[in-house]
Tab-separated table of C-alpha atoms in Angstrom:
chain	number	residue	atom	x	y	z
A	1	MET	CA	12.375	-36.153	20.980
A	2	ASN	CA	12.913	-35.420	17.300
A	3	THR	CA	16.598	-34.553	17.047
A	4	ALA	CA	16.415	-33.715	13.335
A	5	ALA	CA	13.711	-31.133	14.017
A	6	THR	CA	15.755	-29.396	16.704
A	7	THR	CA	18.885	-29.144	14.572
A	8	THR	CA	17.206	-27.865	11.407
A	9	PRO	CA	18.012	-24.147	10.987
A	10	ARG	CA	14.953	-21.932	11.496
A	11	ILE	CA	14.721	-18.910	9.178
A	12	LEU	CA	12.334	-16.099	10.116
A	13	ILE	CA	11.394	-13.547	7.436
A	14	VAL	CA	9.941	-10.343	8.871
A	15	GLY	CA	7.607	-8.831	6.269
A	16	GLY	CA	5.924	-10.306	3.214
A	17	GLY	CA	6.251	-7.410	0.808
A	18	TYR	CA	8.487	-7.246	-2.236
A	19	ALA	CA	11.756	-8.256	-0.591
A	20	GLY	CA	10.193	-10.687	1.886
A	21	PHE	CA	8.094	-12.541	-0.682
A	22	TYR	CA	10.981	-12.877	-3.133
A	23	THR	CA	13.353	-14.031	-0.380
A	24	ALA	CA	10.945	-16.803	0.638
A	25	TRP	CA	10.195	-17.677	-2.984
A	26	LYS	CA	13.875	-18.039	-3.866
A	27	LEU	CA	14.730	-19.883	-0.651
A	28	GLU	CA	12.177	-22.509	-1.637
A	29	LYS	CA	14.030	-22.851	-4.918
A	30	HIS	CA	17.576	-23.023	-3.513
A	31	LEU	CA	17.114	-24.978	-0.261
A	32	ARG	CA	17.215	-28.741	-0.333
A	33	LYS	CA	14.338	-30.608	1.239
A	34	GLY	CA	14.698	-30.473	5.027
A	35	GLU	CA	17.722	-28.166	4.873
A	36	ALA	CA	15.933	-25.357	6.739
A	37	GLU	CA	12.519	-24.320	8.028
A	38	VAL	CA	11.279	-21.010	6.608
A	39	THR	CA	8.622	-18.895	8.326
A	40	MET	CA	7.348	-15.571	6.997
A	41	VAL	CA	5.402	-13.141	9.205
A	42	ASP	CA	3.242	-10.360	7.815
A	43	PRO	CA	-0.109	-8.918	8.947
A	44	LEU	CA	-1.421	-9.182	5.377
A	45	PRO	CA	-1.899	-12.433	3.430
A	46	TYR	CA	-0.505	-10.974	0.216
A	47	MET	CA	2.324	-9.027	-1.378
A	48	THR	CA	1.412	-5.760	-3.124
A	49	TYR	CA	3.027	-4.912	-6.453
A	50	GLN	CA	3.382	-1.223	-5.620
A	51	PRO	CA	4.289	0.054	-9.123
A	52	PHE	CA	0.707	-0.828	-10.102
A	53	LEU	CA	-0.930	1.286	-7.392
A	54	PRO	CA	-1.366	4.370	-9.638
A	55	GLU	CA	-3.132	2.220	-12.248
A	56	VAL	CA	-5.314	0.650	-9.561
A	57	ALA	CA	-6.230	4.163	-8.392
A	58	ALA	CA	-7.105	5.036	-12.000
A	59	GLY	CA	-9.268	1.961	-12.508
A	60	SER	CA	-6.949	0.439	-15.122
A	61	ILE	CA	-6.107	-2.652	-13.023
A	62	GLU	CA	-8.382	-4.645	-10.752
A	63	PRO	CA	-7.109	-4.359	-7.141
A	64	ARG	CA	-6.870	-8.116	-6.540
A	65	HIS	CA	-4.769	-8.519	-9.690
A	66	ALA	CA	-2.087	-6.202	-8.263
A	67	VAL	CA	-1.424	-8.410	-5.236
A	68	VAL	CA	0.116	-11.885	-4.893
A	69	ALA	CA	-1.357	-14.344	-2.379
A	70	HIS	CA	1.365	-15.676	-0.080
A	71	ARG	CA	-0.148	-19.085	0.551
A	72	ARG	CA	-0.885	-19.775	-3.099
A	73	HIS	CA	2.699	-19.302	-4.242
A	74	LEU	CA	4.793	-20.187	-1.180
A	75	LYS	CA	4.293	-23.928	-0.888
A	76	ARG	CA	7.078	-24.764	1.600
A	77	THR	CA	7.001	-21.622	3.725
A	78	THR	CA	4.998	-21.302	6.931
A	79	VAL	CA	3.003	-18.067	6.672
A	80	ILE	CA	1.886	-16.348	9.876
A	81	ASN	CA	-0.446	-13.353	9.667
A	82	ALA	CA	0.753	-11.171	12.532
A	83	LYS	CA	2.998	-8.189	13.233
A	84	VAL	CA	6.557	-8.461	14.477
A	85	THR	CA	6.579	-5.925	17.299
A	86	GLY	CA	9.914	-6.811	18.834
A	87	ILE	CA	13.232	-8.431	17.907
A	88	ASP	CA	15.586	-9.684	20.620
A	89	HIS	CA	18.410	-10.894	18.431
A	90	ALA	CA	20.678	-11.420	21.421
A	91	HIS	CA	18.395	-14.304	22.396
A	92	LYS	CA	17.198	-15.120	18.837
A	93	THR	CA	13.525	-14.454	19.595
A	94	ALA	CA	10.913	-12.222	17.977
A	95	THR	CA	7.696	-10.935	19.535
A	96	LEU	CA	4.662	-11.541	17.333
A	97	THR	CA	1.353	-9.728	17.829
A	98	GLY	CA	-1.816	-11.094	16.275
A	99	ALA	CA	-4.819	-9.165	14.999
A	100	ASP	CA	-6.562	-9.765	18.344
A	101	GLY	CA	-3.672	-8.179	20.266
A	102	GLN	CA	-2.353	-11.464	21.650
A	103	THR	CA	1.464	-11.709	21.714
A	104	TRP	CA	3.809	-14.666	21.702
A	105	GLN	CA	7.506	-15.427	21.213
A	106	HIS	CA	8.952	-17.011	18.088
A	107	GLU	CA	12.446	-18.492	18.173
A	108	TYR	CA	14.746	-18.499	15.155
A	109	ASP	CA	18.316	-19.131	14.064
A	110	GLN	CA	18.473	-16.750	11.097
A	111	ILE	CA	16.360	-13.599	10.755
A	112	VAL	CA	15.667	-11.711	7.520
A	113	VAL	CA	14.226	-8.225	8.064
A	114	THR	CA	12.264	-7.054	5.026
A	115	ALA	CA	9.547	-4.998	6.737
A	116	GLY	CA	9.486	-2.330	4.017
A	117	ALA	CA	8.564	1.316	4.434
A	118	VAL	CA	5.591	3.479	5.337
A	119	SER	CA	4.552	6.971	4.246
A	120	ARG	CA	6.713	9.682	5.782
A	121	THR	CA	4.713	12.749	6.777
A	122	PHE	CA	5.381	16.020	8.566
A	123	PRO	CA	3.392	17.670	11.390
A	124	ILE	CA	1.400	19.865	9.022
A	125	PRO	CA	-2.037	20.778	10.429
A	126	GLY	CA	-4.792	18.780	8.751
A	127	ILE	CA	-2.651	16.285	6.839
A	128	ALA	CA	-3.077	13.427	9.300
A	129	ASP	CA	-6.856	14.024	9.366
A	130	ASN	CA	-7.596	14.644	5.688
A	131	ALA	CA	-4.890	13.163	3.437
A	132	ILE	CA	-4.447	9.587	2.237
A	133	GLY	CA	-1.234	7.820	1.241
A	134	LEU	CA	-0.561	5.582	-1.745
A	135	LYS	CA	1.518	2.756	-0.268
A	136	THR	CA	-1.136	0.049	0.016
A	137	ILE	CA	-3.740	-1.532	-2.230
A	138	GLU	CA	-6.451	-0.384	0.182
A	139	GLU	CA	-5.352	3.237	-0.207
A	140	ALA	CA	-5.342	2.967	-4.005
A	141	VAL	CA	-8.884	1.565	-4.004
A	142	ALA	CA	-10.075	4.291	-1.629
A	143	VAL	CA	-8.576	7.007	-3.875
A	144	ARG	CA	-10.301	5.579	-6.955
A	145	ASP	CA	-13.662	5.232	-5.235
A	146	ARG	CA	-13.455	8.705	-3.715
A	147	LEU	CA	-12.782	10.349	-7.082
A	148	MET	CA	-15.625	8.474	-8.794
A	149	SER	CA	-18.054	9.160	-5.934
A	150	ASN	CA	-17.105	12.839	-6.010
A	151	PHE	CA	-18.074	12.970	-9.675
A	152	ASP	CA	-21.461	11.476	-8.774
A	153	ARG	CA	-22.031	14.096	-6.092
A	154	ALA	CA	-20.717	17.000	-8.153
A	155	ALA	CA	-23.040	16.174	-11.065
A	156	ALA	CA	-26.019	16.861	-8.786
A	157	LEU	CA	-24.731	20.269	-7.646
A	158	PRO	CA	-24.832	23.678	-9.326
A	159	ALA	CA	-21.575	25.393	-10.204
A	160	GLY	CA	-19.973	26.854	-7.109
A	161	PRO	CA	-17.518	26.259	-4.249
A	162	ASP	CA	-19.065	22.960	-3.133
A	163	ARG	CA	-18.763	21.448	-6.595
A	164	ASP	CA	-15.252	22.832	-7.075
A	165	ARG	CA	-14.112	21.183	-3.839
A	166	LEU	CA	-15.401	17.800	-5.002
A	167	LEU	CA	-13.648	18.108	-8.368
A	168	THR	CA	-10.278	19.328	-7.015
A	169	VAL	CA	-7.505	16.764	-6.534
A	170	ILE	CA	-4.297	17.600	-4.680
A	171	VAL	CA	-1.217	15.359	-4.841
A	172	VAL	CA	1.722	16.193	-2.567
A	173	GLY	CA	5.140	14.958	-3.758
A	174	GLY	CA	6.746	15.044	-7.188
A	175	GLY	CA	8.704	11.793	-7.179
A	176	PHE	CA	7.856	8.869	-9.446
A	177	ALA	CA	4.968	7.682	-7.275
A	178	GLY	CA	3.436	11.137	-7.037
A	179	ILE	CA	3.752	11.977	-10.721
A	180	GLU	CA	2.346	8.624	-11.840
A	181	ALA	CA	-0.609	8.866	-9.445
A	182	PHE	CA	-1.237	12.482	-10.452
A	183	ALA	CA	-1.175	11.738	-14.180
A	184	GLU	CA	-3.277	8.574	-13.874
A	185	LEU	CA	-5.966	10.337	-11.824
A	186	ARG	CA	-6.044	13.181	-14.336
A	187	SER	CA	-6.460	10.621	-17.124
A	188	LEU	CA	-9.298	8.919	-15.226
A	189	ALA	CA	-11.094	12.219	-14.590
A	190	SER	CA	-10.900	13.132	-18.272
A	191	ALA	CA	-12.321	9.738	-19.233
A	192	LEU	CA	-15.185	10.067	-16.746
A	193	LEU	CA	-16.450	13.340	-18.219
A	194	LYS	CA	-18.192	11.673	-21.152
A	195	ASN	CA	-20.520	9.990	-18.652
A	196	TYR	CA	-21.321	13.257	-16.859
A	197	PRO	CA	-22.873	15.760	-19.304
A	198	GLN	CA	-23.438	18.141	-16.365
A	199	LEU	CA	-19.667	18.583	-15.966
A	200	THR	CA	-16.976	20.016	-18.244
A	201	PHE	CA	-13.207	19.649	-18.411
A	202	GLU	CA	-12.830	23.158	-16.973
A	203	ASP	CA	-14.753	22.091	-13.860
A	204	THR	CA	-11.961	19.702	-12.846
A	205	HIS	CA	-8.860	20.985	-11.047
A	206	PHE	CA	-5.619	19.027	-10.504
A	207	HIS	CA	-2.659	20.403	-8.524
A	208	LEU	CA	0.604	18.723	-7.547
A	209	ILE	CA	2.685	20.357	-4.807
A	210	GLU	CA	6.456	19.740	-4.881
A	211	ALA	CA	8.884	21.337	-2.421
A	212	MET	CA	11.899	20.947	-4.709
A	213	GLY	CA	12.685	22.827	-7.895
A	214	ARG	CA	12.086	19.817	-10.159
A	215	ILE	CA	10.146	16.574	-10.385
A	216	MET	CA	11.268	12.969	-10.945
A	217	PRO	CA	14.965	13.181	-9.994
A	218	GLU	CA	15.483	9.699	-11.523
A	219	VAL	CA	15.261	11.166	-15.054
A	220	SER	CA	17.169	13.944	-16.781
A	221	GLN	CA	16.239	17.604	-16.422
A	222	LYS	CA	15.127	17.702	-20.050
A	223	THR	CA	12.855	14.706	-19.600
A	224	SER	CA	11.320	16.076	-16.388
A	225	GLU	CA	10.564	19.351	-18.197
A	226	TRP	CA	8.796	17.388	-20.937
A	227	VAL	CA	6.682	15.687	-18.266
A	228	LEU	CA	5.710	19.079	-16.838
A	229	LYS	CA	4.594	20.285	-20.265
A	230	SER	CA	2.677	17.087	-20.896
A	231	LEU	CA	0.844	17.390	-17.585
A	232	ALA	CA	-0.042	21.029	-18.215
A	233	LYS	CA	-1.336	20.091	-21.671
A	234	HIS	CA	-3.707	17.633	-20.023
A	235	GLY	CA	-4.939	20.139	-17.454
A	236	ALA	CA	-2.775	19.095	-14.513
A	237	TYR	CA	-0.614	21.744	-12.901
A	238	VAL	CA	2.592	21.308	-10.905
A	239	HIS	CA	3.677	23.871	-8.297
A	240	LEU	CA	7.462	23.674	-7.837
A	241	ASP	CA	9.397	25.140	-4.902
A	242	THR	CA	6.128	25.070	-3.006
A	243	GLN	CA	5.231	23.532	0.340
A	244	VAL	CA	1.956	22.619	1.986
A	245	THR	CA	1.586	24.669	5.177
A	246	ASN	CA	-1.940	23.723	6.247
A	247	ALA	CA	-4.688	21.307	5.234
A	248	THR	CA	-7.266	21.854	7.968
A	249	ASP	CA	-10.787	20.848	6.874
A	250	GLY	CA	-9.386	19.956	3.449
A	251	ASN	CA	-8.397	23.548	2.634
A	252	VAL	CA	-4.870	23.065	1.306
A	253	GLU	CA	-2.817	26.183	1.926
A	254	VAL	CA	0.621	26.401	0.298
A	255	SER	CA	3.682	28.527	0.913
A	256	THR	CA	2.774	30.899	-1.931
A	257	GLY	CA	-0.377	31.892	-0.063
A	258	GLU	CA	-2.793	30.085	-2.377
A	259	VAL	CA	-5.555	27.915	-0.921
A	260	PHE	CA	-7.093	24.928	-2.735
A	261	PRO	CA	-10.200	23.465	-1.089
A	262	SER	CA	-10.194	19.754	-1.900
A	263	ASP	CA	-12.016	16.571	-0.957
A	264	LEU	CA	-9.136	14.344	-2.149
A	265	ILE	CA	-5.580	14.927	-0.913
A	266	VAL	CA	-3.028	12.240	-1.822
A	267	TRP	CA	0.286	12.247	0.081
A	268	THR	CA	3.303	10.758	-1.738
A	269	ALA	CA	6.074	12.938	-0.310
A	270	GLY	CA	8.546	10.314	0.785
A	271	VAL	CA	8.802	7.113	2.795
A	272	MET	CA	10.579	5.910	5.932
A	273	ALA	CA	11.641	2.489	7.156
A	274	ASN	CA	8.932	0.652	9.086
A	275	PRO	CA	9.354	2.198	12.560
A	276	THR	CA	7.541	-0.592	14.439
A	277	VAL	CA	10.167	-3.143	13.421
A	278	VAL	CA	13.223	-0.869	13.440
A	279	ARG	CA	12.573	0.703	16.850
A	280	GLY	CA	11.299	-2.501	18.379
A	281	GLY	CA	14.535	-4.431	17.963
A	282	ASP	CA	18.183	-4.530	18.952
A	283	LEU	CA	19.657	-4.580	15.428
A	284	PRO	CA	21.956	-1.644	14.508
A	285	VAL	CA	20.215	1.353	12.928
A	286	GLU	CA	21.802	4.175	10.903
A	287	GLU	CA	21.017	7.890	11.133
A	288	ARG	CA	18.074	7.776	8.679
A	289	GLY	CA	16.289	5.100	10.660
A	290	ARG	CA	17.157	2.112	8.460
A	291	ILE	CA	18.822	-1.110	9.529
A	292	ARG	CA	22.547	-0.908	8.911
A	293	THR	CA	23.310	-3.498	6.230
A	294	ARG	CA	26.441	-4.709	4.433
A	295	ALA	CA	26.818	-5.204	0.690
A	296	ASP	CA	26.307	-8.957	1.118
A	297	LEU	CA	22.932	-8.214	2.800
A	298	ARG	CA	24.065	-9.224	6.297
A	299	VAL	CA	23.232	-6.757	9.045
A	300	GLY	CA	26.298	-4.849	10.196
A	301	THR	CA	29.178	-2.781	8.873
A	302	PRO	CA	31.819	-3.606	6.249
A	303	GLU	CA	34.167	-4.480	9.099
A	304	GLU	CA	31.816	-6.581	11.192
A	305	PHE	CA	28.495	-8.345	10.693
A	306	VAL	CA	25.794	-9.487	13.090
A	307	GLU	CA	25.709	-13.270	13.059
A	308	GLY	CA	22.395	-14.676	11.850
A	309	ALA	CA	20.824	-11.331	10.816
A	310	TRP	CA	19.996	-10.165	7.277
A	311	ALA	CA	18.067	-7.257	5.763
A	312	ALA	CA	16.899	-6.055	2.349
A	313	GLY	CA	14.492	-3.655	0.697
A	314	ASP	CA	13.254	-0.290	1.922
A	315	VAL	CA	13.896	-1.059	5.603
A	316	SER	CA	17.643	-1.489	5.015
A	317	ALA	CA	20.586	0.787	4.223
A	318	VAL	CA	22.444	-1.283	1.605
A	319	PRO	CA	25.610	0.183	0.030
A	320	ASP	CA	25.207	0.927	-3.671
A	321	LEU	CA	28.445	-0.423	-5.142
A	322	SER	CA	27.535	0.980	-8.569
A	323	GLY	CA	28.110	4.492	-7.230
A	324	GLY	CA	24.722	5.757	-8.338
A	325	GLY	CA	22.899	5.700	-5.015
A	326	VAL	CA	21.990	8.775	-3.001
A	327	GLY	CA	24.464	9.101	-0.147
A	328	GLY	CA	26.163	5.910	-1.277
A	329	PHE	CA	23.140	3.688	-0.536
A	330	CYS	CA	20.584	1.959	-2.717
A	331	VAL	CA	17.438	4.024	-3.188
A	332	PRO	CA	14.194	2.499	-1.901
A	333	ASN	CA	12.543	1.144	-5.032
A	334	ALA	CA	11.228	-2.097	-6.489
A	335	GLN	CA	14.277	-2.662	-8.700
A	336	HIS	CA	16.590	-2.968	-5.715
A	337	ALA	CA	14.141	-4.799	-3.439
A	338	VAL	CA	13.657	-7.698	-5.864
A	339	ARG	CA	17.306	-8.063	-6.766
A	340	GLN	CA	18.478	-7.746	-3.163
A	341	ALA	CA	16.032	-10.469	-2.126
A	342	LYS	CA	17.354	-12.836	-4.792
A	343	ARG	CA	20.967	-12.216	-3.736
A	344	LEU	CA	20.068	-12.504	-0.045
A	345	ALA	CA	18.445	-15.911	-0.567
A	346	LYS	CA	21.543	-17.193	-2.333
A	347	ASN	CA	23.884	-15.783	0.312
A	348	LEU	CA	21.839	-17.185	3.186
A	349	VAL	CA	21.904	-20.654	1.646
A	350	ALA	CA	25.639	-20.278	1.071
A	351	VAL	CA	26.195	-19.473	4.772
A	352	LEU	CA	24.130	-22.495	5.834
A	353	ARG	CA	26.388	-24.652	3.671
A	354	GLY	CA	29.620	-23.056	4.894
A	355	GLU	CA	30.267	-21.201	1.627
A	356	LYS	CA	31.201	-17.581	0.949
A	357	THR	CA	28.734	-14.776	0.288
A	358	THR	CA	28.652	-12.461	-2.733
A	359	ASP	CA	28.139	-8.696	-2.551
A	360	TYR	CA	24.988	-7.198	-4.038
A	361	PHE	CA	25.648	-5.096	-7.135
A	362	HIS	CA	23.087	-3.579	-9.460
A	363	LYS	CA	23.449	-0.651	-11.800
A	364	ASN	CA	20.183	1.163	-12.368
A	365	ALA	CA	18.845	0.028	-15.731
A	366	GLY	CA	16.664	3.090	-16.136
A	367	ALA	CA	13.321	4.465	-15.096
A	368	VAL	CA	9.897	4.111	-16.670
A	369	ALA	CA	6.622	5.759	-15.710
A	370	GLY	CA	3.051	5.744	-16.955
A	371	LEU	CA	1.382	9.131	-17.314
A	372	GLY	CA	-2.148	7.965	-18.013
A	373	LEU	CA	-3.488	5.936	-20.915
A	374	TYR	CA	-1.196	5.921	-23.974
A	375	ASN	CA	1.301	8.343	-22.446
A	376	GLY	CA	4.516	7.677	-20.559
A	377	VAL	CA	8.210	8.375	-20.148
A	378	PHE	CA	11.282	6.125	-20.216
A	379	GLN	CA	14.886	7.059	-19.367
A	380	SER	CA	17.949	4.829	-19.584
A	381	GLY	CA	21.234	6.669	-19.655
A	382	ASN	CA	21.027	9.202	-22.470
A	383	LEU	CA	18.167	7.342	-24.142
A	384	ALA	CA	14.775	8.906	-23.460
A	385	LEU	CA	11.431	7.793	-24.848
A	386	LYS	CA	8.298	9.851	-24.465
A	387	GLY	CA	4.628	9.420	-25.229
A	388	PHE	CA	3.068	6.256	-26.629
A	389	LEU	CA	6.309	4.254	-27.068
A	390	ALA	CA	7.317	4.959	-23.472
A	391	TRP	CA	3.839	3.929	-22.302
A	392	CYS	CA	4.240	0.627	-24.148
A	393	ALA	CA	7.653	0.152	-22.526
A	394	HIS	CA	6.110	0.902	-19.123
A	395	ARG	CA	3.407	-1.739	-19.492
A	396	ALA	CA	5.775	-4.297	-21.000
A	397	TYR	CA	8.303	-3.896	-18.200
A	398	HIS	CA	5.848	-4.064	-15.323
A	399	GLY	CA	3.759	-6.765	-16.963
A	400	LEU	CA	6.833	-8.979	-17.083
A	401	ALA	CA	8.076	-7.893	-13.636
A	402	MET	CA	4.823	-8.872	-11.909
A	403	PRO	CA	5.632	-12.023	-9.882
A	404	THR	CA	4.224	-15.391	-11.049
A	405	TRP	CA	2.608	-16.215	-14.362
A	406	GLU	CA	-0.779	-16.518	-12.705
A	407	ARG	CA	-0.673	-12.841	-11.736
A	408	LYS	CA	0.848	-11.765	-15.049
A	409	TRP	CA	-2.056	-13.288	-16.967
A	410	ARG	CA	-4.633	-11.632	-14.735
A	411	VAL	CA	-3.084	-8.203	-15.301
A	412	LEU	CA	-2.621	-8.695	-19.040
A	413	TRP	CA	-6.174	-9.998	-19.407
A	414	GLY	CA	-7.499	-6.967	-17.555
A	415	TRP	CA	-5.596	-4.603	-19.823
A	416	TRP	CA	-6.940	-6.448	-22.882
A	417	ASN	CA	-10.515	-6.181	-21.637
A	418	ASN	CA	-10.138	-2.494	-20.844
A	419	PHE	CA	-8.763	-1.834	-24.324
A	420	TRP	CA	-12.068	-2.991	-25.836
A	421	LEU	CA	-14.541	-2.231	-23.056
A	422	GLY	CA	-13.005	0.800	-21.366
A	423	ARG	CA	-12.404	1.282	-17.663
A	424	ASP	CA	-14.983	0.155	-15.158
A	425	ILE	CA	-16.298	3.362	-13.557
A	426	VAL	CA	-18.305	1.787	-10.728
A	427	SER	CA	-17.469	3.200	-7.303
A	428	LEU	CA	-17.649	0.767	-4.392
A	429	GLU	CA	-16.953	3.358	-1.716
A	430	ALA	CA	-19.762	1.896	0.407
A	431	VAL	CA	-17.691	-1.272	0.874
A	432	GLN	CA	-15.715	0.637	3.505
A	433	THR	CA	-18.869	0.585	5.673
A	434	PRO	CA	-20.385	-2.753	4.614
A	435	ARG	CA	-22.926	-3.066	7.454
A	436	ALA	CA	-24.456	0.402	7.089
A	437	VAL	CA	-27.474	-0.638	4.987
A	438	PHE	CA	-28.080	-3.807	6.994
A	439	GLU	CA	-28.006	-1.850	10.257
A	440	GLN	CA	-30.333	0.813	8.873
A	441	PHE	CA	-33.175	-1.624	8.205
A	442	ALA	CA	-32.420	-4.427	10.656
A	443	ALA	CA	-35.246	-5.210	13.086
A	444	ARG	CA	-34.328	-4.783	16.715
A	445	PRO	CA	-35.990	-6.058	19.918
A	446	ARG	CA	-38.531	-3.676	21.422
A	447	PRO	CA	-37.272	-1.925	24.534
A	448	PRO	CA	-38.679	-3.458	27.732
A	449	GLN	CA	-41.940	-1.838	28.831
A	450	PRO	CA	-42.098	-0.411	32.378
A	451	ALA	CA	-43.931	-2.725	34.848
A	452	GLU	CA	-47.420	-1.605	36.156
A	453	ALA	CA	-47.261	0.151	39.495
A	454	ALA	CA	-48.125	-2.096	42.473
A	455	PRO	CA	-51.404	-1.128	44.301
A	456	LYS	CA	-51.064	0.763	47.554
A	457	LYS	CA	-51.528	-0.961	50.934
A	458	ASP	CA	-54.873	0.773	51.754
A	459	GLU	CA	-56.250	-0.136	48.310
A	460	LYS	CA	-55.341	-3.789	48.879
A	461	LYS	CA	-57.179	-3.722	52.232
A	462	ALA	CA	-60.298	-2.170	50.708
A	463	ASP	CA	-60.282	-4.699	47.917
A	464	GLY	CA	-59.967	-7.496	50.455
A	465	ALA	CA	-62.960	-6.209	52.502
A	466	GLY	CA	-65.120	-5.957	49.443
A	467	ALA	CA	-64.265	-9.462	48.466
A	468	GLY	CA	-65.333	-10.745	51.898
A	469	LYS	CA	-68.794	-9.087	51.812
A	470	LYS	CA	-69.746	-10.231	48.363
A	471	PRO	CA	-70.623	-13.849	49.246
A	472	VAL	CA	-72.803	-12.641	52.201
A	473	GLU	CA	-74.743	-10.286	49.944
A	474	SER	CA	-75.239	-13.062	47.515
A	475	GLN	CA	-76.678	-15.357	50.154
A	476	ALA	CA	-79.027	-12.590	51.457
A	477	SER	CA	-80.423	-11.908	48.048
A	478	ALA	CA	-80.840	-15.610	47.550
């Protein structure tokens, strides 16, 4: 029996998104060889850089360039593509479920929960059936392809309700994600028009629905008002203090009584901690459904922590010691997820070595958003940049923040190509049903033909009699 193998601490990271990937990445840097075994579990083989999803939806970034392959960049981490559907921390075991539905138990000594968040929706009729989120790379690609395909279809139709529906885009939610997606899609639609002489700018309709009285709470009131004016200038309209009440059959009805028939409804109105992981475990959960986490990233309260359990990112409720967090906790964004993961990795290694942990502290450095090509907004304290300079700051910040130099170069190279060649406007919507054409023309076996009916008993007898007389007749004639 290998004693060294049984005594080596086993670290299980639940989730390979922002916080999970960075935790594993930094653990590889800080751990000595053989000091611990690190395993990361995620159903996807890559981490998605979510701030780039609006640009992916707008065709400004190739989808594969906005994700980071786990196995390419995590050299000393065991990557398992499965879902964690249960955590029994009392016995230090997690239930893993593979893509084929098979389940098995995975034992650990230290668990790091970084399962992220999913779109938070409300039971509004039609939303679950007709809307699409913007939390995954697949959703961003589907949004882009749908908009481009709708332009193709609309160009073949006369002016009227059917064409208006195809050229109407509805975005629900006025936070950073919603505003960026809304502005980028408006920018893409404007750019597409030069390739569709049958359509005009006035044929396109963009509406953002926001329940609150303002957009982008991360920036000042003055800056958010500038964003509203900029969007209106570009033909994109924001409806404040307005709620979606129905979206059956794609007819978006709002609280003001207006109805906007649309073939593309994008939902960005909030997120919630991954419920599969949170509800499927025995770790403490706070009232908003997040794992209760201390400032040093251990699971627990300031008075008491859960031995061997850690959490970070959107799935966790981490105290914001800077005093700027909503309700006293860090807001769910990329800034915190990355920095929490780095601190968590250091603290976990410190615990393994019998050293003290350090509390996580980060003061928000500001907010930056892209509002379509050559337009953006940046806010840091009282400093606010708008327009082209803010757009440059947006691309510089996220270009540098993209993990690994390999991915950075791919994104930067794509931007450089688009500057000279323009956006690629090819829709690959058919990739969502890749076998459709093959099935349409594939040859199939002929259906079995029904067997001939067996002759009746009397007919068999008659045939037999005739057969017996024939030789006699032949002899007589001979």
